Amino acid sequence: MVRSWSGRPALMIPAAFLGGAAAVEAMPAVAEEVHVRFDIPAGDLAAALEVYGRQAGIQLLFPYDAAAGRQSTRVHGAMLRRLALERLLRGSGLEIVRFDARLITLRRSPAKSARQLPARREQQPTAPLPTPPPAQDIIVTGRLGPALLTGTEASYAVSEIGQTALIRHAALSTADVFKEVPGFWVEATGGEASNNVRVRGIPTDGYSSVALLEDGLPVQYDGGLAYLNTDQSYRVDASVVRAEAIRGGPSAVFLANAPGGGLNFITRDPVADPGNEVRVTASDRGLLRVDGLLAQSLNPDLGVLLAGFWRRDPGLRDPGFTADEGGQIRARAVYDDGGTRLSLDLRHLDDSVILYLPVPLASRADGSIAAIPGFDPLYDTLVGPDTRELVLQTARGPYTVDLSEGTHSRVTSLTFLGRHELGEDAAVELQTRWHKDHTLRNALFPVGSPMTAEEFVARNRAALLAAFPGSSSVAFRYAADGSPFGGGAAGNGLVMSANLLSVDLPLEEGIVDARITAPFELGGQHGMALGGTWATTSFGFDREMGTLLLDVQGQARRLDLVAMDDSGAVTGGFTDRGFLRYGSLFDSVRITADNLALYAADEWWFAPRWRMDIGARLEQTSIRGYAAGKTLYDQGSPYTLADDAVSGSDGSRIPIRHRYSGFNWSVGLNFEAADNTGLFARYSRSRRLPSASAFNDPARTDQGVVPIALLDAGLIMTRRHWRISAVAFYTHFDRLPFTDYRFDTASNTYVERTSIADTSTAGIELSGSWHPSGPFSIEVTATLQDPRYRNFSFTELVGGQPVTRDASGNQLVRVPRAALRLRPELSLFNGAWQLGLEFVHYSQRFADIANMQRLPAYSLVNASIAWKPNASFSLTLDATNLTNSLGLTEGNPRAGSFDNSIGQGGYFFARPEFGRTLRVTLTIR
C-alpha cells in the first residue's frame, strides 16, 4: 500500500476518518520485528518506493516530485523494513519523518549537504523497473476503524479525485468536481455556486442528500438549508490535494444529512509535504484567477501552510458587468510527532458570484430546441445593465437590489483536528469547526413563459383601463427612457416576467465530533469506534421580492405597460419602473437547530480475506425559532397598480418548534477474492430528518422523518494495466413530500400544492481505466439507472374541474437514465506532453413530474493539452463544449415541478450548458 503526492493523488489525513467498513490483514505491532524479502531493481526512485511499499506491506507517504527522476540502488534480500528503506534513500535528499507499524512518512531533507542526484534525462539510460500493479490509495472517507484500507478492501463505492482533476474543475465550480464520479447527476450550469447535485436517483436538490466535507468535517452541517447550498461556502484552492467521493453505503450512518453520499476534500499537510506553488488561470471569456501556496516544515514535527486565491471573471454568460469577483485565504498549522497529531486551520472567503438561471428558448414542431432571435442561449443572460441596480418598494421602505453582488458569501471557518495514539492501534480523536457565514443572494428568476406583446396586452388591457377612468388605449414603453417598445430591440416582439429576488442569510454554526477507536479480539480481529457529534446552527432568512416585466433579449430591458387617454397622455401604469408588483414575496425568519448524534462502528475480520462492517447512528434534531406574520399593504400610489398588494410583516411572530429523531444502521461485507480484487455488498436503513429551513414557512405540515433503504453490491479489480469498478445499487424513499411551488403570472404570487409519494431507483455504476504499455490510456465512467416515482398522484384544475393525475412510474425529474464519460489520453515524450479528449453523453430527462416537458439527450466534447517539462512547471489548455452543444440541464422549476408544459407559441425557459470556453493554466512549483 503506497501513497505519494505532488503531482499524484495526495496525502489523506488520518484525523479525517469518518466511519464505515473495509479489510486488511493485521500488521505486526512493531514494523521492524520481522525480516522481509525485498527484490527492488535499481531505477527511478519514485517507482522503487512504490515497489518497496507493496513488498513491505506498509502505507508509505512521500513527496513524489522530489523522488521522480532520481536514481535508486538495487535492494535485494531478506532484511528489516527500515534497513531496506534506508538503503533506498541513500543520497536521495529524502529522510524518514515517521516509521511505525501503520505508516511511513518521508520528506525532503532540510540538510543542505544532501547529495542531490541528477534527473534521469541527464543520466545514461538504465533498465526500467517492471511495471508493478498500480498503487492503491488509503481510504479514509466513510469509515471509522483504526486499520488502513485500500479501495479494493472497501465495502462501499468510493472514488478518488486527484489533484489534476481538481485543478481542471476549480475555476468552474465545486459541483463540477462531482462529475468525475459515477452515480452523480450534476447541474453545474448555475455558475461557481448554488448548483444542484443528485446521486443514485435520490429526488432532492442542492446538497440536501449529499455532504460536502473538508478534512472529514461537514463544511455546513445541513447542506439542504434553503438558499444556503454548501458550495456557496467553499472553494477549492491550491491547498486541496485530493478528494474522495462515496455513494450510498455508510454515508447515511457516518455523514450528517447525507443518505446519498459525500465528497471529502483533503488539505495538504505541510509537515509531510512542504512546498510552494503559484497557479495562474485565464480564459477567452476574460477570467483571471491566481492561486498561491506556501507549505513549510519548520522542524520534523511542525509545519505551517498559507494558501488562497483571487479571481475576477466577466462571466461565462455576458451580464455587461463583472460577474464573479473575490477570493479566499487559508492559514494552517500542523503538529505531528507520530503519536499525537494536531492541526489548526483558519479559512476566510469573501466572494461574489453570479447565479445563472434558465434562459428563453423555443420548441420546434419536431420537438427539437431552437434559440429565440436576439438571445444566444450559450452566451447570453437576462441580467444586464438595465436591471443591475434597482430600488424595490417594500413594506419596510425602499430596498436596493444590486445584481452585481450576485451570491456574495463572507465566510470565516476555524477548524481544529486532534488525534492521540493510545498504543496498539487505539486512539482518541477530537474534531471541531466554528463556521460563520453571511450570504446575500441577489438574482433575477424568470417565471411563466415568454409570450407575444399582443398576448400580454390581451390578458391585462381590461384591468388597466378600468383602473384609470378616461383611458382609451394602452402601450408598451421602455422603463428607463420612455422610448417605444415596437417589436423590441431584438425584433422578436416577445415579453416576459421575472422575479427580482434578494435574500439575506446570516448563519453561525459550531460542530464538535469526538471518538475513540481501538482494536480487540473476539472471534477474530475487530476495529471498534465509538463517538458522538454535536452541532448547533443559527440562521436568519430575510427575503424581499418584486416582479418585473422585461423584453426578451440578451441583457433584457425593463418595460412599462401604460394607459393613455385620447390625447395620448399617460393616465396610469399597469407597472412602475418595470415592476409588475412590488412585494410579491416577503419572509423574515430566525431559527436555531441543535443536533446530537451518537454512533458506533465495528470492522470485524472473522476469516482470512473476509470482513464484516457494522455501523449505527442515533440522531436527534431540535428546531426552534420564529417567523414574522405576513399581510398585504396598498401603498396608495394613484399612478400604478404595482404597489396595490405589497407583502410585509404584520408585526406578529409565529413560533417554530419541532423535534425529530432517527436511527440509522448499515451492514457491509467484503471478500478479498485475490490480491487487488474485492467484492462487497452492503445494506443500509436510514432516516432523513427534516431540514430546519423547511420551516421558513411555519404553516408547513408535510414535513416528517423520511425512511430510506439503500442496497449496493460491487466488484473492484486493480491490475498492472487496468482497473475496473462495477457497483449495482437500489434506493427506495418512503413518504417523501414533493411541493409544486409555481409562480402564477396572473396574480404575480406563488401558489403551492404538496403530494406525499415514494421513489425507487435501481442501477449500475461503472468506472475503469486502462493504461497499457505505451503512450495511450483511457478512463471511463458510466451510470445506467431506472429512477421512478411510486404511489404518486396529484390533483389539478381542468376547465374549472378537479382532475387527478397519476405520476406513478414516471421518470424522476432531471435525472438521466444513462450517463457516460469517456476520456482517452496520449502521453508523449516521457510524459512531457499529455493530450486528452473527453466525451460526455446524457440521455433524455424531464423537467416535471408529469414528464410533459422533455429535456432532450445531449453530448459534450471537451479537450485538454498539458505540457509538463519537469516536476516544477506545467502549462495546461482546457476547452469545454467544443461543439457548442445546446444541452439543457434543467427546465424552469418556478413554472411548476408537477406539470411544466411548454407555453403558447412553443416558448419556455430552461438552463443550458455554457458555450465553448478555453482556459489556460500555468503552474509553477
Tab-separated table of C-alpha atoms in Angstrom, residues 355-722:
chain	number	residue	atom	x	y	z
A	355	LEU	CA	-26.236	32.868	-10.388
A	356	TYR	CA	-27.080	31.859	-13.948
A	357	LEU	CA	-30.736	30.916	-14.337
A	358	PRO	CA	-32.948	29.496	-17.104
A	359	VAL	CA	-32.975	31.328	-20.428
A	360	PRO	CA	-35.734	31.751	-23.047
A	361	LEU	CA	-35.930	29.077	-25.742
A	362	ALA	CA	-38.297	27.862	-28.424
A	363	SER	CA	-39.527	24.355	-29.169
A	364	ARG	CA	-39.875	23.394	-32.818
A	365	ALA	CA	-42.701	21.240	-34.148
A	366	ASP	CA	-40.407	18.200	-34.245
A	367	GLY	CA	-39.543	18.624	-30.566
A	368	SER	CA	-36.036	19.999	-31.132
A	369	ILE	CA	-34.830	23.097	-29.305
A	370	ALA	CA	-34.087	26.422	-31.001
A	371	ALA	CA	-32.791	29.820	-29.961
A	372	ILE	CA	-35.115	32.824	-29.911
A	373	PRO	CA	-33.917	35.637	-32.230
A	374	GLY	CA	-31.976	38.189	-30.188
A	375	PHE	CA	-30.922	35.768	-27.458
A	376	ASP	CA	-27.935	33.410	-27.678
A	377	PRO	CA	-28.678	30.560	-25.220
A	378	LEU	CA	-24.991	29.608	-24.986
A	379	TYR	CA	-23.545	33.012	-24.083
A	380	ASP	CA	-26.395	35.408	-23.160
A	381	THR	CA	-28.138	36.017	-19.848
A	382	LEU	CA	-31.250	38.056	-19.000
A	383	VAL	CA	-29.359	40.100	-16.399
A	384	GLY	CA	-27.890	43.317	-17.741
A	385	PRO	CA	-27.099	46.969	-17.040
A	386	ASP	CA	-30.808	47.932	-17.101
A	387	THR	CA	-31.589	45.517	-14.239
A	388	ARG	CA	-28.246	45.678	-12.397
A	389	GLU	CA	-29.285	48.011	-9.567
A	390	LEU	CA	-32.946	48.658	-8.829
A	391	VAL	CA	-34.894	50.077	-5.881
A	392	LEU	CA	-37.624	47.755	-4.656
A	393	GLN	CA	-40.504	49.357	-2.767
A	394	THR	CA	-41.211	47.203	0.292
A	395	ALA	CA	-43.457	47.440	3.348
A	396	ARG	CA	-40.337	48.463	5.292
A	397	GLY	CA	-39.345	51.182	2.809
A	398	PRO	CA	-37.111	51.373	-0.282
A	399	TYR	CA	-34.679	48.460	-0.635
A	400	THR	CA	-31.842	48.450	-3.182
A	401	VAL	CA	-31.139	45.188	-5.007
A	402	ASP	CA	-27.741	45.097	-6.735
A	403	LEU	CA	-27.424	42.126	-9.083
A	404	SER	CA	-23.663	42.640	-9.378
A	405	GLU	CA	-23.485	41.340	-5.795
A	406	GLY	CA	-24.879	38.018	-7.044
A	407	THR	CA	-24.325	35.415	-4.353
A	408	HIS	CA	-21.967	37.279	-2.040
A	409	SER	CA	-20.566	34.948	0.617
A	410	ARG	CA	-18.481	36.159	3.537
A	411	VAL	CA	-17.355	33.046	5.388
A	412	THR	CA	-14.925	32.522	8.244
A	413	SER	CA	-14.183	28.960	9.345
A	414	LEU	CA	-11.910	27.827	12.188
A	415	THR	CA	-11.138	24.086	12.374
A	416	PHE	CA	-9.236	22.062	14.963
A	417	LEU	CA	-8.361	18.403	14.387
A	418	GLY	CA	-6.626	16.339	17.042
A	419	ARG	CA	-5.609	12.704	17.328
A	420	HIS	CA	-3.600	10.972	20.053
A	421	GLU	CA	-2.343	7.405	19.759
A	422	LEU	CA	-3.013	5.264	22.836
A	423	GLY	CA	-0.926	2.323	21.611
A	424	GLU	CA	-1.920	-0.957	19.973
A	425	ASP	CA	-3.727	0.996	17.232
A	426	ALA	CA	-6.058	2.669	19.752
A	427	ALA	CA	-6.568	6.413	19.524
A	428	VAL	CA	-8.760	9.279	20.659
A	429	GLU	CA	-9.821	11.985	18.226
A	430	LEU	CA	-11.413	15.400	18.591
A	431	GLN	CA	-12.612	17.471	15.633
A	432	THR	CA	-14.252	20.877	15.905
A	433	ARG	CA	-15.325	23.540	13.451
A	434	TRP	CA	-16.723	27.010	14.010
A	435	HIS	CA	-18.312	28.479	10.918
A	436	LYS	CA	-19.717	31.986	10.431
A	437	ASP	CA	-21.355	32.886	7.149
A	438	HIS	CA	-23.150	35.975	5.920
A	439	THR	CA	-24.551	35.398	2.456
A	440	LEU	CA	-26.518	37.804	0.299
A	441	ARG	CA	-28.251	36.228	-2.683
A	442	ASN	CA	-29.486	38.619	-5.365
A	443	ALA	CA	-30.753	37.153	-8.619
A	444	LEU	CA	-33.262	37.546	-11.422
A	445	PHE	CA	-35.515	34.469	-11.714
A	446	PRO	CA	-37.597	34.104	-14.921
A	447	VAL	CA	-41.180	32.963	-14.374
A	448	GLY	CA	-44.005	31.715	-16.572
A	449	SER	CA	-43.164	31.565	-20.286
A	450	PRO	CA	-42.241	34.203	-22.869
A	451	MET	CA	-45.272	35.462	-24.776
A	452	THR	CA	-46.042	37.951	-27.513
A	453	ALA	CA	-46.648	41.546	-26.514
A	454	GLU	CA	-50.128	41.265	-28.037
A	455	GLU	CA	-50.992	38.298	-25.819
A	456	PHE	CA	-49.825	40.143	-22.696
A	457	VAL	CA	-51.938	43.176	-23.623
A	458	ALA	CA	-54.983	40.987	-24.297
A	459	ARG	CA	-54.702	39.491	-20.808
A	460	ASN	CA	-54.342	42.802	-18.970
A	461	ARG	CA	-55.901	45.549	-21.074
A	462	ALA	CA	-59.333	45.473	-19.464
A	463	ALA	CA	-57.996	45.643	-15.901
A	464	LEU	CA	-55.651	48.512	-16.776
A	465	LEU	CA	-58.321	50.632	-18.498
A	466	ALA	CA	-60.802	50.007	-15.669
A	467	ALA	CA	-58.258	51.120	-13.067
A	468	PHE	CA	-57.748	54.521	-14.719
A	469	PRO	CA	-61.047	56.102	-15.892
A	470	GLY	CA	-60.744	58.189	-19.022
A	471	SER	CA	-58.192	55.885	-20.540
A	472	SER	CA	-58.785	54.654	-24.067
A	473	SER	CA	-55.615	52.828	-25.097
A	474	VAL	CA	-52.548	51.063	-23.762
A	475	ALA	CA	-48.929	50.949	-24.931
A	476	PHE	CA	-45.546	49.453	-24.061
A	477	ARG	CA	-42.605	51.712	-23.260
A	478	TYR	CA	-39.098	51.072	-22.041
A	479	ALA	CA	-38.976	51.959	-18.363
A	480	ALA	CA	-35.520	53.533	-18.375
A	481	ASP	CA	-36.077	56.196	-21.019
A	482	GLY	CA	-39.744	56.021	-22.097
A	483	SER	CA	-38.879	55.014	-25.659
A	484	PRO	CA	-41.472	52.904	-27.507
A	485	PHE	CA	-41.201	49.128	-27.413
A	486	GLY	CA	-42.140	48.451	-31.031
A	487	GLY	CA	-41.169	44.854	-31.605
A	488	GLY	CA	-38.412	45.056	-29.021
A	489	ALA	CA	-34.742	45.754	-29.563
A	490	ALA	CA	-34.298	42.150	-30.726
A	491	GLY	CA	-37.285	42.369	-33.060
A	492	ASN	CA	-38.942	39.202	-31.718
A	493	GLY	CA	-41.966	41.009	-30.231
A	494	LEU	CA	-41.794	38.947	-27.017
A	495	VAL	CA	-42.159	39.950	-23.379
A	496	MET	CA	-41.673	38.025	-20.147
A	497	SER	CA	-41.859	38.238	-16.365
A	498	ALA	CA	-39.008	37.764	-13.893
A	499	ASN	CA	-38.682	37.967	-10.125
A	500	LEU	CA	-36.047	40.299	-8.701
A	501	LEU	CA	-35.155	38.419	-5.520
A	502	SER	CA	-32.919	39.351	-2.607
A	503	VAL	CA	-32.307	37.024	0.348
A	504	ASP	CA	-30.131	37.951	3.332
A	505	LEU	CA	-28.791	34.871	5.145
A	506	PRO	CA	-26.674	35.231	8.299
A	507	LEU	CA	-25.524	31.900	9.762
A	508	GLU	CA	-23.350	30.795	12.667
A	509	GLU	CA	-22.550	27.168	13.396
A	510	GLY	CA	-20.462	25.034	15.704
A	511	ILE	CA	-19.625	21.336	15.227
A	512	VAL	CA	-17.839	19.067	17.716
A	513	ASP	CA	-17.033	15.421	16.970
A	514	ALA	CA	-15.234	13.142	19.450
A	515	ARG	CA	-14.450	9.448	19.142
A	516	ILE	CA	-12.270	6.650	20.370
A	517	THR	CA	-11.010	3.814	18.186
A	518	ALA	CA	-9.486	0.570	19.435
A	519	PRO	CA	-8.839	-2.997	18.251
A	520	PHE	CA	-9.767	-6.148	20.163
A	521	GLU	CA	-10.047	-9.866	19.506
A	522	LEU	CA	-13.265	-11.843	19.820
A	523	GLY	CA	-13.938	-14.469	17.189
A	524	GLY	CA	-11.417	-12.663	15.015
A	525	GLN	CA	-9.886	-9.222	14.889
A	526	HIS	CA	-12.122	-6.188	15.497
A	527	GLY	CA	-11.579	-2.486	14.939
A	528	MET	CA	-14.161	-0.626	17.001
A	529	ALA	CA	-15.070	3.043	17.114
A	530	LEU	CA	-17.448	4.912	19.424
A	531	GLY	CA	-18.214	8.575	19.123
A	532	GLY	CA	-20.636	11.435	19.104
A	533	THR	CA	-21.311	14.633	17.194
A	534	TRP	CA	-22.923	17.806	18.456
A	535	ALA	CA	-23.842	20.685	16.178
A	536	THR	CA	-25.736	23.893	16.664
A	537	THR	CA	-26.783	26.111	13.762
A	538	SER	CA	-28.438	29.531	13.982
A	539	PHE	CA	-29.526	31.318	10.833
A	540	GLY	CA	-31.705	34.094	9.558
A	541	PHE	CA	-33.805	34.256	6.412
A	542	ASP	CA	-34.912	37.700	5.192
A	543	ARG	CA	-36.438	37.704	1.733
A	544	GLU	CA	-37.810	40.524	-0.432
A	545	MET	CA	-39.029	40.177	-3.995
A	546	GLY	CA	-40.599	42.203	-6.782
A	547	THR	CA	-41.798	41.058	-10.202
A	548	LEU	CA	-40.521	42.738	-13.381
A	549	LEU	CA	-41.807	42.983	-16.938
A	550	LEU	CA	-38.962	42.570	-19.482
A	551	ASP	CA	-38.361	42.287	-23.181
A	552	VAL	CA	-36.662	39.106	-24.444
A	553	GLN	CA	-33.038	39.685	-25.413
A	554	GLY	CA	-29.566	39.279	-24.021
A	555	GLN	CA	-29.263	41.768	-21.123
A	556	ALA	CA	-33.039	42.262	-21.058
A	557	ARG	CA	-34.576	45.708	-20.516
A	558	ARG	CA	-37.496	46.695	-18.277
A	559	LEU	CA	-40.866	47.520	-19.828
A	560	ASP	CA	-43.841	49.556	-18.643
A	561	LEU	CA	-47.394	48.986	-19.812
A	562	VAL	CA	-49.227	52.314	-19.523
A	563	ALA	CA	-52.779	53.548	-20.080
A	564	MET	CA	-53.405	56.692	-22.167
A	565	ASP	CA	-56.313	58.976	-22.906
A	566	ASP	CA	-57.447	60.133	-26.352
A	567	SER	CA	-54.776	62.797	-26.457
A	568	GLY	CA	-52.011	60.269	-25.819
A	569	ALA	CA	-51.303	61.483	-22.268
A	570	VAL	CA	-50.422	58.778	-19.752
A	571	THR	CA	-53.167	58.274	-17.184
A	572	GLY	CA	-51.613	55.448	-15.181
A	573	GLY	CA	-49.471	52.352	-15.300
A	574	PHE	CA	-50.003	48.639	-15.003
A	575	THR	CA	-46.338	48.686	-13.979
A	576	ASP	CA	-43.984	51.119	-12.235
A	577	ARG	CA	-40.378	51.467	-13.472
A	578	GLY	CA	-40.775	47.993	-14.927
A	579	PHE	CA	-42.233	46.405	-11.777
A	580	LEU	CA	-45.452	44.459	-12.243
A	581	ARG	CA	-45.728	44.039	-8.498
A	582	TYR	CA	-43.754	45.260	-5.545
A	583	GLY	CA	-43.552	42.949	-2.547
A	584	SER	CA	-44.644	39.807	-4.374
A	585	LEU	CA	-42.830	37.814	-1.680
A	586	PHE	CA	-41.693	38.562	1.859
A	587	ASP	CA	-40.240	36.468	4.689
A	588	SER	CA	-38.384	37.147	7.922
A	589	VAL	CA	-37.323	34.075	9.913
A	590	ARG	CA	-34.910	33.244	12.763
A	591	ILE	CA	-34.183	29.565	13.522
A	592	THR	CA	-31.763	27.590	15.691
A	593	ALA	CA	-31.260	23.866	15.125
A	594	ASP	CA	-29.437	21.667	17.655
A	595	ASN	CA	-28.287	18.204	16.582
A	596	LEU	CA	-26.885	15.411	18.731
A	597	ALA	CA	-25.725	12.129	17.214
A	598	LEU	CA	-24.202	9.032	18.801
A	599	TYR	CA	-22.563	6.461	16.561
A	600	ALA	CA	-20.666	3.199	16.718
A	601	ALA	CA	-18.842	1.069	14.161
A	602	ASP	CA	-17.094	-2.274	14.163
A	603	GLU	CA	-14.849	-3.720	11.428
A	604	TRP	CA	-14.625	-7.470	12.047
A	605	TRP	CA	-12.104	-9.730	10.262
A	606	PHE	CA	-13.823	-13.044	11.021
A	607	ALA	CA	-11.888	-15.168	8.487
A	608	PRO	CA	-8.956	-14.789	6.112
A	609	ARG	CA	-9.928	-12.299	3.378
A	610	TRP	CA	-13.398	-11.785	4.907
A	611	ARG	CA	-14.583	-8.781	6.825
A	612	MET	CA	-17.944	-7.577	8.104
A	613	ASP	CA	-18.684	-3.952	8.921
A	614	ILE	CA	-21.492	-2.845	11.193
A	615	GLY	CA	-22.385	0.759	11.945
A	616	ALA	CA	-25.232	2.592	13.635
A	617	ARG	CA	-26.177	6.205	14.314
A	618	LEU	CA	-28.849	7.664	16.564
A	619	GLU	CA	-29.530	11.336	15.888
A	620	GLN	CA	-31.927	13.901	17.273
A	621	THR	CA	-32.605	17.379	15.972
A	622	SER	CA	-34.370	20.154	17.842
A	623	ILE	CA	-35.644	23.109	15.812
A	624	ARG	CA	-36.853	26.332	17.385
A	625	GLY	CA	-37.385	29.906	16.281
A	626	TYR	CA	-39.996	32.214	14.831
A	627	ALA	CA	-41.275	33.665	11.577
A	628	ALA	CA	-42.845	37.053	11.002
A	629	GLY	CA	-46.584	37.049	10.383
A	630	LYS	CA	-47.487	38.476	6.967
A	631	THR	CA	-50.121	40.722	5.463
A	632	LEU	CA	-50.670	42.792	2.298
A	633	TYR	CA	-50.342	46.577	2.096
A	634	ASP	CA	-51.651	49.010	-0.509
A	635	GLN	CA	-49.018	51.725	-0.639
A	636	GLY	CA	-51.514	54.063	-2.226
A	637	SER	CA	-49.861	55.367	-5.365
A	638	PRO	CA	-52.608	56.688	-7.691
A	639	TYR	CA	-50.390	56.211	-10.746
A	640	THR	CA	-49.736	52.461	-10.753
A	641	LEU	CA	-51.210	49.074	-9.888
A	642	ALA	CA	-47.772	47.708	-8.939
A	643	ASP	CA	-47.971	48.748	-5.265
A	644	ASP	CA	-51.552	47.627	-4.551
A	645	ALA	CA	-50.573	44.369	-2.775
A	646	VAL	CA	-47.148	44.623	-1.114
A	647	SER	CA	-46.353	41.698	1.164
A	648	GLY	CA	-44.819	42.589	4.521
A	649	SER	CA	-44.799	41.890	8.231
A	650	ASP	CA	-47.960	42.368	10.287
A	651	GLY	CA	-45.887	42.760	13.470
A	652	SER	CA	-46.650	39.309	14.875
A	653	ARG	CA	-44.304	36.377	15.424
A	654	ILE	CA	-45.288	32.796	14.658
A	655	PRO	CA	-43.358	30.357	16.870
A	656	ILE	CA	-41.476	27.427	15.333
A	657	ARG	CA	-40.742	24.391	17.484
A	658	HIS	CA	-40.139	20.829	16.271
A	659	ARG	CA	-38.191	17.802	17.401
A	660	TYR	CA	-37.299	14.721	15.340
A	661	SER	CA	-35.097	11.692	15.809
A	662	GLY	CA	-33.939	8.818	13.648
A	663	PHE	CA	-31.953	5.601	13.934
A	664	ASN	CA	-29.706	4.646	11.020
A	665	TRP	CA	-27.759	1.452	10.552
A	666	SER	CA	-25.616	-0.188	7.909
A	667	VAL	CA	-24.091	-3.637	7.419
A	668	GLY	CA	-21.385	-4.373	4.857
A	669	LEU	CA	-19.459	-7.477	3.814
A	670	ASN	CA	-16.145	-7.524	1.958
A	671	PHE	CA	-14.371	-10.506	0.421
A	672	GLU	CA	-10.849	-10.074	-0.918
A	673	ALA	CA	-11.078	-12.725	-3.605
A	674	ALA	CA	-7.448	-12.195	-4.647
A	675	ASP	CA	-4.747	-9.589	-4.338
A	676	ASN	CA	-6.141	-6.284	-5.583
A	677	THR	CA	-9.598	-7.822	-6.106
A	678	GLY	CA	-12.519	-7.095	-3.815
A	679	LEU	CA	-16.184	-7.999	-3.702
A	680	PHE	CA	-18.627	-6.233	-1.392
A	681	ALA	CA	-22.282	-5.978	-0.502
A	682	ARG	CA	-23.999	-3.530	1.816
A	683	TYR	CA	-27.492	-2.812	3.118
A	684	SER	CA	-28.406	0.404	4.920
A	685	ARG	CA	-31.552	1.749	6.550
A	686	SER	CA	-31.667	5.412	7.418
A	687	ARG	CA	-33.997	8.255	8.339
A	688	ARG	CA	-33.611	11.672	6.712
A	689	LEU	CA	-34.621	14.249	9.303
A	690	PRO	CA	-36.367	17.430	8.134
A	691	SER	CA	-34.157	20.394	7.366
A	692	ALA	CA	-34.615	23.343	9.709
A	693	SER	CA	-35.189	25.684	6.776
A	694	ALA	CA	-38.241	23.648	5.734
A	695	PHE	CA	-39.995	25.676	8.445
A	696	ASN	CA	-39.187	29.057	6.947
A	697	ASP	CA	-42.876	28.666	6.197
A	698	PRO	CA	-44.153	27.846	9.715
A	699	ALA	CA	-47.506	26.684	8.352
A	700	ARG	CA	-45.986	23.594	6.720
A	701	THR	CA	-47.435	20.304	7.947
A	702	ASP	CA	-45.959	17.983	5.311
A	703	GLN	CA	-42.557	17.554	6.973
A	704	GLY	CA	-41.584	14.347	8.730
A	705	VAL	CA	-38.890	11.707	9.020
A	706	VAL	CA	-38.314	10.028	5.636
A	707	PRO	CA	-37.361	6.318	5.730
A	708	ILE	CA	-34.701	5.341	3.190
A	709	ALA	CA	-33.414	1.917	2.146
A	710	LEU	CA	-30.152	1.523	0.263
A	711	LEU	CA	-28.661	-1.664	-1.159
A	712	ASP	CA	-25.472	-1.944	-3.173
A	713	ALA	CA	-23.030	-4.642	-4.221
A	714	GLY	CA	-19.868	-4.317	-6.220
A	715	LEU	CA	-16.672	-5.670	-7.692
A	716	ILE	CA	-13.377	-3.759	-7.696
A	717	MET	CA	-10.328	-5.091	-9.531
A	718	THR	CA	-6.918	-3.460	-9.906
A	719	ARG	CA	-4.297	-4.930	-12.203
A	720	ARG	CA	-0.996	-3.898	-13.719
A	721	HIS	CA	-2.522	-2.071	-16.678
A	722	TRP	CA	-6.167	-1.613	-15.766
